[in-house]
Amino acid sequence: MKSRDTLRVGFQRPFGFYASVFYLGMVLVMAIFGNMIANDKPIISTEDGVLRFPVFNSNYQPGSKVVEHVNPIIPFSYNTIDKNVTRSVAPLSRNQDGKLHIMGTDNIGRDVFAGIIRGALIVIKIAGLSVFISFVLGSFIGMCMAYYGNESIKLGALSLFFLLSGMVSWIYWWCNYFIFSSTISGIKFGIGLLFIVFVTLFGIVVSLRVEKNKWNIPLDNLGMKIVEIIRSLPGFFFILFTLILFGQGSWFVMVFLLVFMVSPAFIRHARANTLAVIRENYIESGRAIGITDLKLILRHIFPNILGDLGIIALLAFIECVMMEAALSFLGLGLPVDEMSWGKILAESRSDIRSWWLVIFPGLCLFFLVWSLNYLVNYLRKKA
Amino acid sequence: MRGSLLLSRITSFAFTVLLASLVIFLFLSTTNEQRIEQVLVLNGQQESVDYEKYLTEYERLYRKNNFDKALFFFSILPKNYPSNVREITNPDVRNSVKKLLNKGYDYRDIKETINKLPDGVDLNSLMLNKQVEFSYFPKFYWHGFENQYWYWIKDISSGNFNLSSKDGLPVLEKIGKAMSWTLTFVTLNVIFSLVLSYFLLVSQLSNLNSWWSKITDNISLLLMSIPAFWLATLAVIYLTNDYYGIGIFKGIGIWNNHGDSVFYYLPKLILPLLVVVILDIAVITKIVKDVAIDEYKKPYIMTLRSKGVGNAIIGKQHILKNSIIPTITVITGSVAHALTGSLLIEVIFNIPGMGRLMYDSILNHDFNTLTGILFISVVITVFFYSLGDVLYRLANPKILIQ
């Protein structure tokens, strides 16, 4: 009996599991190969007998003879504007060239299906990037907080002075480069940054050896205080305010804000799980045989808390996706020429008759969030 | 023990608000010149029509708003930068001086040049080859209490959030009007969703393996995944007009905010409330049930069963009570987030609340109103988080003893 069970274990998961994994895979495929699925340029063509791939590199020589061999399934790219269109066109209607708009067009004649495929890329890019960064940063900080606790790190007056002044001069140097001075070249700036880091580290190391009186640095308490402060702030309003001032249409600011919003969750859960793991005997044995702290954290603690952090990563992904869609819906955040699910949704508000603008991107968003939620639920019940 | 808990909560509340005020002020101060120009436009002053009058008005507003003072208690600036560049009230001169300083020139030379400056001569052409060596080296200045941040804090703590640059009304008045709507909406939202999810939970918790419990579990997982703004847009498109033949809730949106009381418009809140309450119930029941699953595994349930206590009473009196305690912080947090998170709902259903005001002031670049809303919502959300923490500790005395 038991051997049969182990053989069948791969197919014994509920239907929802396969559905959600399939959908997530589809979004990933749409994101990676979207350029080849929906594009107004052919995938393979010959120009004067020479094989070309216009999807990647589109410039033909003027006057050359072009033969198109393989065209994408959807003959529109996300920003192709159909000039014959006066208002949004219903699904399954053809334009004057006889090309089919499977999901219709938006109000200025961009194909909705192509936009949805592009939206998958945006989701993976923004949410994936910010979740990845906050996963790495947040879980490392959280593990360090739990590992060192409130009593392990001791600094004296001199080393504390080096630490603080190093931080201040680091901030000053960035401000100097971006706000005040146009005289500093990039190389000078980089050398300055390295110099500050080197002097700070050197000062701390030397003064740690010299000093006798040292104070406890409550790393854990400080970190938790900061996490609580970030959590209790109205994040959405702060994001809106920052975007309107600094980052309209900037990828960098958007990802930065999402990382800022999401990483406290990673810090909290990494810390809580590490506190549970750290009592185990193998950690103490590792310390006893002299494994360094960094190796202990990365090789022995991190793999043990990875499962729980994975669930948090899925939840953070949901939050990022929702946030990005909401910001695009309000018309903030992404660059103007980009297309995303939230942007298509927002266009439906100007014309109530075009139901396809609200149904299709909304369903895509809903299925994505549902699959992630389902996976979270499934993994939690299994654990 | 309890007194110290309250004290620590109050100090962390004050600290968080202070920190947030610093960030908000830093953001606000980047818009100083833009805000003066907005006020000038609102007063009908145009640069192209009468430059002299425009300039005197600009300089008056500049001094009145304390923009000639230092930004903060102290500043760390590059060596060639004087701490008092802000005291130049003429915007054109100030900007060209800043440009020259950024190129590394000495301020004393610039000042001499300005005094000697005849009309119509470019400042740039007079200032060649006088750069300071190592101009990027930092210098520390102490300004004392004569700074913009201190004046701003004093204004805000006395309730003066300045005037809106869209229509010239006091920001606090606008926020007060919007707040009444948001409070009405959020209160109704919280009451309905808590009461309904209580009854729903009572019906499910007596047996977590019943078909009813499983179905509602799946439905709440589905509902949790629906983005609120998508459901709201769907509701607006299908249910508020006759184009699709199912227009049940006609005349959505609150356009006229004068005269009539909030109660006159209450029927118009039905559809938005429906959307929000459905989604909230899904979230609350899901959270509580996740805790309840663990609660059922505990030995005291076995004791109750062996005493012959029925499923209904176990579910209602023991499981529900013990599962709600860990979710208190979640629920108070969701109240705090409902105040700010109803932005999209308010924009879509056109309710003139805080979120709608925020959205409008974003579109109009109305920074005074934006700052006011941000500051007040920080105070409210931080307050609710602290309240949730205190309630949680009071409801669960185990933590107090530890």
Coordinates of N, CA, C and O in Angstrom, one line a residue, chain B residues 200-327:
Chain B
L200 N -21.7 34.8 10.6 CA -21.2 33.8 9.7 C -20.2 32.8 10.4 O -20.2 31.6 10.2
L201 N -19.4 33.4 11.3 CA -18.4 32.6 12.0 C -19.1 31.6 12.9 O -18.7 30.5 13.0
V202 N -20.1 32.1 13.7 CA -20.8 31.3 14.6 C -21.4 30.1 13.9 O -21.4 29.0 14.3
S203 N -21.9 30.3 12.6 CA -22.6 29.3 11.9 C -21.5 28.2 11.4 O -21.9 27.1 11.1
Q204 N -20.3 28.7 11.3 CA -19.3 27.7 10.7 C -18.4 27.0 11.8 O -18.0 25.9 11.6
L205 N -18.2 27.7 12.9 CA -17.1 27.2 13.8 C -17.5 26.0 14.6 O -16.7 25.3 15.1
S206 N -18.9 25.7 14.6 CA -19.3 24.5 15.4 C -18.7 23.2 14.7 O -18.4 22.3 15.4
N207 N -18.6 23.3 13.4 CA -18.0 22.1 12.7 C -17.2 22.6 11.5 O -17.8 23.0 10.5
L208 N -15.9 22.5 11.6 CA -15.1 23.0 10.5 C -15.1 22.1 9.3 O -14.6 22.5 8.2
N209 N -15.6 20.9 9.5 CA -15.5 19.9 8.3 C -16.9 19.8 7.6 O -17.0 19.0 6.7
S210 N -17.9 20.6 8.0 CA -19.2 20.5 7.4 C -19.1 21.1 6.0 O -18.2 21.9 5.7
W211 N -20.1 20.7 5.2 CA -20.1 21.2 3.8 C -20.2 22.7 3.7 O -19.6 23.4 2.9
W212 N -21.0 23.3 4.7 CA -21.2 24.7 4.7 C -19.9 25.5 5.0 O -19.6 26.5 4.4
S213 N -19.2 24.9 6.0 CA -17.9 25.5 6.3 C -16.9 25.5 5.2 O -16.2 26.4 4.9
K214 N -16.9 24.3 4.5 CA -16.0 24.2 3.4 C -16.3 25.1 2.2 O -15.4 25.7 1.6
I215 N -17.6 25.2 1.9 CA -18.0 26.1 0.8 C -17.7 27.5 1.1 O -17.1 28.2 0.3
T216 N -18.0 28.0 2.3 CA -17.8 29.3 2.6 C -16.3 29.6 2.7 O -15.8 30.7 2.3
D217 N -15.5 28.6 3.0 CA -14.0 28.7 3.0 C -13.5 29.0 1.6 O -12.8 30.0 1.4
N218 N -14.0 28.2 0.6 CA -13.6 28.5 -0.7 C -14.1 29.8 -1.3 O -13.4 30.5 -2.0
I219 N -15.4 30.1 -0.9 CA -15.9 31.4 -1.4 C -15.1 32.6 -0.8 O -14.8 33.5 -1.5
S220 N -14.8 32.5 0.4 CA -14.0 33.6 1.0 C -12.6 33.7 0.4 O -12.1 34.8 0.2
L221 N -12.1 32.5 0.0 CA -10.8 32.6 -0.7 C -10.9 33.3 -2.0 O -10.1 34.1 -2.4
L222 N -12.0 33.0 -2.7 CA -12.3 33.7 -4.0 C -12.5 35.2 -3.8 O -11.9 36.0 -4.5
L223 N -13.3 35.5 -2.8 CA -13.6 36.9 -2.6 C -12.4 37.7 -2.1 O -12.2 38.9 -2.5
M224 N -11.5 37.0 -1.3 CA -10.3 37.7 -0.9 C -9.4 38.1 -2.0 O -8.7 39.1 -2.0
S225 N -9.5 37.3 -3.1 CA -8.6 37.6 -4.3 C -9.1 38.6 -5.2 O -8.4 39.0 -6.1
I226 N -10.4 39.1 -5.0 CA -10.9 40.1 -5.9 C -10.4 41.5 -5.5 O -10.5 41.9 -4.3
P227 N -9.7 42.2 -6.4 CA -9.2 43.5 -6.0 C -10.5 44.4 -5.8 O -11.4 44.4 -6.6
A228 N -10.5 45.2 -4.7 CA -11.7 46.0 -4.4 C -12.0 47.0 -5.5 O -13.2 47.1 -5.9
F229 N -11.0 47.5 -6.2 CA -11.3 48.5 -7.2 C -11.9 47.9 -8.4 O -12.7 48.5 -9.2
W230 N -11.6 46.6 -8.6 CA -12.2 45.9 -9.8 C -13.7 45.6 -9.5 O -14.5 45.9 -10.4
L231 N -14.0 45.1 -8.3 CA -15.4 44.8 -8.0 C -16.2 46.1 -8.1 O -17.3 46.2 -8.6
A232 N -15.6 47.2 -7.6 CA -16.3 48.5 -7.6 C -16.5 49.0 -9.0 O -17.6 49.5 -9.3
T233 N -15.5 48.8 -9.9 CA -15.7 49.3 -11.2 C -16.8 48.4 -11.9 O -17.6 49.0 -12.7
L234 N -16.8 47.1 -11.7 CA -17.8 46.2 -12.2 C -19.2 46.7 -11.8 O -20.1 46.8 -12.6
A235 N -19.3 47.0 -10.5 CA -20.6 47.4 -9.9 C -21.0 48.7 -10.6 O -22.2 48.8 -10.9
V236 N -20.1 49.6 -10.7 CA -20.5 50.9 -11.3 C -20.9 50.7 -12.8 O -21.9 51.2 -13.2
I237 N -20.2 49.9 -13.5 CA -20.5 49.7 -14.9 C -21.8 48.9 -15.2 O -22.6 49.3 -16.0
Y238 N -22.0 47.9 -14.4 CA -23.2 47.1 -14.7 C -24.5 47.5 -13.9 O -25.6 47.4 -14.4
L239 N -24.3 48.0 -12.7 CA -25.5 48.2 -11.8 C -26.0 49.6 -11.7 O -27.0 49.8 -11.1
T240 N -25.3 50.5 -12.3 CA -25.7 51.9 -12.1 C -26.4 52.5 -13.3 O -26.7 53.7 -13.3
N241 N -26.5 51.8 -14.4 CA -27.2 52.3 -15.6 C -28.0 51.3 -16.3 O -27.9 50.1 -16.0
D242 N -28.8 51.7 -17.3 CA -29.7 50.8 -18.0 C -29.1 50.1 -19.2 O -29.7 49.4 -19.9
Y243 N -27.8 50.4 -19.5 CA -27.2 49.9 -20.7 C -27.2 48.4 -20.8 O -27.4 47.8 -21.9
Y244 N -26.9 47.8 -19.7 CA -26.9 46.3 -19.6 C -28.2 45.7 -19.1 O -28.3 44.5 -18.9
G245 N -29.2 46.6 -18.8 CA -30.5 46.1 -18.3 C -30.5 45.6 -16.9 O -31.6 45.1 -16.5
I246 N -29.5 45.8 -16.1 CA -29.6 45.4 -14.7 C -29.2 46.6 -13.8 O -28.5 46.5 -12.8
G247 N -29.7 47.8 -14.1 CA -29.4 49.0 -13.3 C -30.2 49.1 -12.1 O -31.3 49.6 -12.1
I248 N -29.7 48.5 -11.0 CA -30.5 48.5 -9.8 C -30.3 49.7 -8.9 O -31.2 50.3 -8.4
F249 N -29.0 50.1 -8.9 CA -28.6 51.3 -8.0 C -28.4 52.5 -8.9 O -27.2 52.7 -9.3
K250 N -29.4 53.2 -9.3 CA -29.2 54.3 -10.2 C -28.8 55.5 -9.4 O -29.0 55.7 -8.2
G251 N -28.3 56.5 -10.1 CA -27.9 57.8 -9.5 C -26.8 57.6 -8.4 O -26.9 58.2 -7.3
I252 N -25.8 56.9 -8.8 CA -24.7 56.7 -7.8 C -23.8 58.0 -7.9 O -23.8 58.8 -8.8
G253 N -23.1 58.2 -6.8 CA -22.2 59.4 -6.8 C -22.9 60.6 -6.0 O -24.0 60.8 -6.2
I254 N -22.0 61.2 -5.3 CA -22.5 62.4 -4.5 C -21.9 63.6 -5.0 O -20.8 63.9 -4.8
W255 N -22.7 64.3 -5.8 CA -22.1 65.5 -6.5 C -22.2 66.8 -5.7 O -21.4 67.6 -5.8
N256 N -23.3 66.9 -5.0 CA -23.6 68.2 -4.4 C -23.4 68.0 -2.9 O -24.2 67.3 -2.2
N257 N -22.5 68.7 -2.3 CA -22.2 68.5 -0.9 C -22.7 69.7 -0.1 O -22.3 69.8 1.0
H258 N -23.5 70.5 -0.7 CA -24.0 71.7 0.1 C -25.4 71.5 0.6 O -26.2 70.8 0.0
G259 N -25.6 72.0 1.8 CA -27.0 72.1 2.3 C -27.5 70.8 2.9 O -27.7 70.7 4.1
D260 N -27.7 69.8 2.1 CA -28.3 68.6 2.6 C -27.4 67.8 3.6 O -26.2 67.9 3.5
S261 N -28.0 67.2 4.5 CA -27.2 66.5 5.6 C -26.7 65.1 5.0 O -27.1 64.7 3.9
V262 N -25.8 64.5 5.8 CA -25.3 63.2 5.4 C -26.4 62.2 5.2 O -26.3 61.4 4.3
F263 N -27.4 62.3 6.0 CA -28.5 61.3 6.0 C -29.3 61.3 4.7 O -29.8 60.3 4.3
Y264 N -29.3 62.5 4.1 CA -30.0 62.6 2.8 C -29.3 61.7 1.8 O -30.0 61.1 0.9
Y265 N -28.0 61.6 1.9 CA -27.3 60.8 0.9 C -27.0 59.3 1.2 O -26.4 58.6 0.5
L266 N -27.5 59.0 2.4 CA -27.2 57.6 2.9 C -27.6 56.5 1.9 O -26.8 55.6 1.7
P267 N -28.7 56.6 1.2 CA -29.1 55.5 0.3 C -28.0 55.4 -0.8 O -27.8 54.3 -1.3
K268 N -27.3 56.4 -1.1 CA -26.3 56.3 -2.2 C -25.1 55.6 -1.7 O -24.2 55.2 -2.5
L269 N -25.0 55.4 -0.4 CA -23.8 54.6 0.1 C -24.0 53.1 0.1 O -23.1 52.4 0.4
I270 N -25.2 52.7 -0.3 CA -25.5 51.3 -0.2 C -24.6 50.4 -1.1 O -24.0 49.5 -0.6
L271 N -24.5 50.8 -2.4 CA -23.7 50.0 -3.3 C -22.2 50.0 -2.9 O -21.6 48.9 -2.8
P272 N -21.6 51.1 -2.6 CA -20.2 51.1 -2.1 C -20.0 50.2 -0.9 O -19.1 49.5 -0.7
L273 N -21.0 50.4 0.1 CA -20.9 49.6 1.3 C -21.0 48.1 1.0 O -20.3 47.3 1.6
L274 N -21.9 47.7 0.1 CA -22.0 46.3 -0.3 C -20.7 45.8 -0.8 O -20.3 44.7 -0.3
V275 N -20.1 46.5 -1.7 CA -18.8 46.1 -2.2 C -17.8 45.9 -1.1 O -17.1 44.8 -1.0
V276 N -17.6 46.9 -0.3 CA -16.6 46.9 0.8 C -16.9 45.8 1.8 O -16.0 45.1 2.2
V277 N -18.1 45.7 2.2 CA -18.5 44.8 3.3 C -18.3 43.3 2.9 O -17.7 42.5 3.6
I278 N -18.6 43.0 1.6 CA -18.5 41.6 1.2 C -17.0 41.3 1.2 O -16.6 40.2 1.7
L279 N -16.1 42.1 0.7 CA -14.7 41.8 0.7 C -14.1 41.7 2.1 O -13.3 40.9 2.5
D280 N -14.6 42.6 3.0 CA -14.1 42.6 4.4 C -14.5 41.4 5.2 O -13.7 40.8 5.9
I281 N -15.8 40.9 5.0 CA -16.2 39.7 5.6 C -15.4 38.6 5.2 O -14.9 37.8 6.1
A282 N -15.1 38.5 3.9 CA -14.2 37.4 3.4 C -12.9 37.4 4.2 O -12.5 36.3 4.7
V283 N -12.3 38.5 4.3 CA -10.9 38.6 4.9 C -11.0 38.2 6.4 O -10.3 37.4 6.9
I284 N -12.0 38.8 7.1 CA -12.1 38.6 8.6 C -12.4 37.1 8.9 O -11.7 36.5 9.7
T285 N -13.4 36.5 8.2 CA -13.7 35.1 8.5 C -12.5 34.2 8.2 O -12.2 33.3 8.9
K286 N -11.8 34.5 7.1 CA -10.6 33.7 6.7 C -9.6 33.7 7.8 O -9.1 32.7 8.2
I287 N -9.3 35.0 8.3 CA -8.2 35.1 9.4 C -8.7 34.3 10.6 O -7.9 33.6 11.2
V288 N -9.9 34.6 11.1 CA -10.3 33.9 12.3 C -10.4 32.4 12.2 O -10.0 31.7 13.1
K289 N -10.8 31.9 11.0 CA -10.9 30.5 10.8 C -9.5 29.8 10.8 O -9.3 28.7 11.2
D290 N -8.5 30.5 10.2 CA -7.1 30.0 10.2 C -6.7 29.8 11.6 O -6.0 28.8 11.9
V291 N -7.0 30.7 12.5 CA -6.6 30.6 13.9 C -7.4 29.4 14.6 O -6.9 28.7 15.3
A292 N -8.7 29.4 14.2 CA -9.6 28.4 14.8 C -9.2 27.0 14.5 O -9.3 26.1 15.4
I293 N -8.6 26.7 13.3 CA -8.1 25.4 13.0 C -7.1 24.9 14.0 O -7.1 23.8 14.5
D294 N -6.2 25.8 14.4 CA -5.1 25.5 15.4 C -5.8 25.3 16.8 O -5.4 24.5 17.6
E295 N -6.8 26.1 17.0 CA -7.4 26.1 18.4 C -8.1 24.8 18.6 O -8.1 24.3 19.7
Y296 N -8.7 24.2 17.6 CA -9.4 22.9 17.7 C -8.5 21.8 18.1 O -8.9 20.8 18.7
K297 N -7.2 21.9 17.9 CA -6.2 20.9 18.2 C -5.8 20.9 19.7 O -5.2 20.0 20.1
K298 N -6.2 21.9 20.4 CA -5.8 22.1 21.8 C -6.5 21.1 22.7 O -7.7 20.8 22.5
P299 N -5.9 20.7 23.8 CA -6.5 19.7 24.7 C -7.8 20.1 25.4 O -8.6 19.3 25.7
Y300 N -8.0 21.5 25.6 CA -9.2 21.8 26.4 C -10.5 21.5 25.6 O -11.5 21.4 26.2
I301 N -10.4 21.4 24.3 CA -11.5 21.1 23.5 C -11.9 19.6 23.8 O -13.1 19.3 23.9
M302 N -10.9 18.8 24.0 CA -11.2 17.4 24.3 C -11.9 17.3 25.6 O -12.8 16.5 25.8
T303 N -11.4 18.1 26.6 CA -12.0 18.1 27.9 C -13.5 18.5 27.8 O -14.4 17.9 28.4
L304 N -13.7 19.5 27.0 CA -15.1 20.0 26.9 C -16.0 18.9 26.3 O -17.1 18.7 26.7
R305 N -15.4 18.2 25.3 CA -16.2 17.2 24.6 C -16.5 16.1 25.6 O -17.6 15.5 25.6
S306 N -15.5 15.7 26.4 CA -15.7 14.6 27.4 C -16.7 15.0 28.4 O -17.4 14.1 29.0
K307 N -16.9 16.3 28.7 CA -17.9 16.7 29.6 C -19.3 16.7 29.0 O -20.3 16.9 29.7
G308 N -19.3 16.6 27.7 CA -20.6 16.5 27.0 C -21.1 17.8 26.5 O -22.3 18.0 26.2
V309 N -20.2 18.8 26.3 CA -20.6 20.1 25.7 C -20.8 19.9 24.2 O -20.0 19.3 23.5
G310 N -21.9 20.5 23.7 CA -22.2 20.4 22.3 C -21.4 21.2 21.4 O -20.7 22.1 21.8
N311 N -21.4 20.8 20.1 CA -20.6 21.5 19.1 C -20.9 23.0 19.0 O -20.0 23.8 18.9
A312 N -22.2 23.3 19.1 CA -22.6 24.7 18.9 C -21.9 25.6 20.0 O -21.4 26.7 19.7
I313 N -22.0 25.1 21.2 CA -21.5 25.9 22.4 C -20.0 26.0 22.3 O -19.4 27.0 22.6
I314 N -19.3 24.8 22.0 CA -17.9 24.9 21.8 C -17.5 25.9 20.8 O -16.6 26.8 21.0
G315 N -18.1 25.9 19.6 CA -17.8 26.8 18.6 C -18.0 28.3 19.0 O -17.1 29.1 18.8
K316 N -19.2 28.5 19.6 CA -19.5 29.9 19.8 C -18.8 30.5 21.0 O -18.3 31.6 21.0
Q317 N -18.7 29.7 22.1 CA -18.2 30.3 23.4 C -16.7 30.1 23.6 O -16.1 30.9 24.2
H318 N -16.2 29.0 23.0 CA -14.8 28.7 23.3 C -13.9 29.0 22.1 O -12.9 29.8 22.2
I319 N -14.2 28.4 21.0 CA -13.4 28.6 19.8 C -13.4 30.0 19.4 O -12.3 30.6 19.2
L320 N -14.5 30.6 19.2 CA -14.6 32.0 18.7 C -13.9 32.9 19.6 O -13.1 33.8 19.2
K321 N -14.2 32.8 20.9 CA -13.5 33.7 21.9 C -12.0 33.7 21.8 O -11.3 34.7 21.7
N322 N -11.5 32.4 21.8 CA -10.1 32.3 21.8 C -9.4 32.6 20.4 O -8.3 32.9 20.4
S323 N -10.2 32.5 19.4 CA -9.6 32.8 18.1 C -9.6 34.3 17.8 O -8.9 34.8 17.0
I324 N -10.5 35.0 18.5 CA -10.6 36.4 18.1 C -9.5 37.2 18.8 O -9.0 38.1 18.2
I325 N -9.0 36.7 19.9 CA -7.9 37.5 20.6 C -6.7 37.8 19.7 O -6.2 38.9 19.6
P326 N -6.1 36.7 18.9 CA -5.0 37.1 18.1 C -5.4 38.0 16.9 O -4.5 38.6 16.3
T327 N -6.7 38.0 16.6 CA -7.1 38.8 15.4 C -7.5 40.3 15.8 O -7.8 41.0 14.9

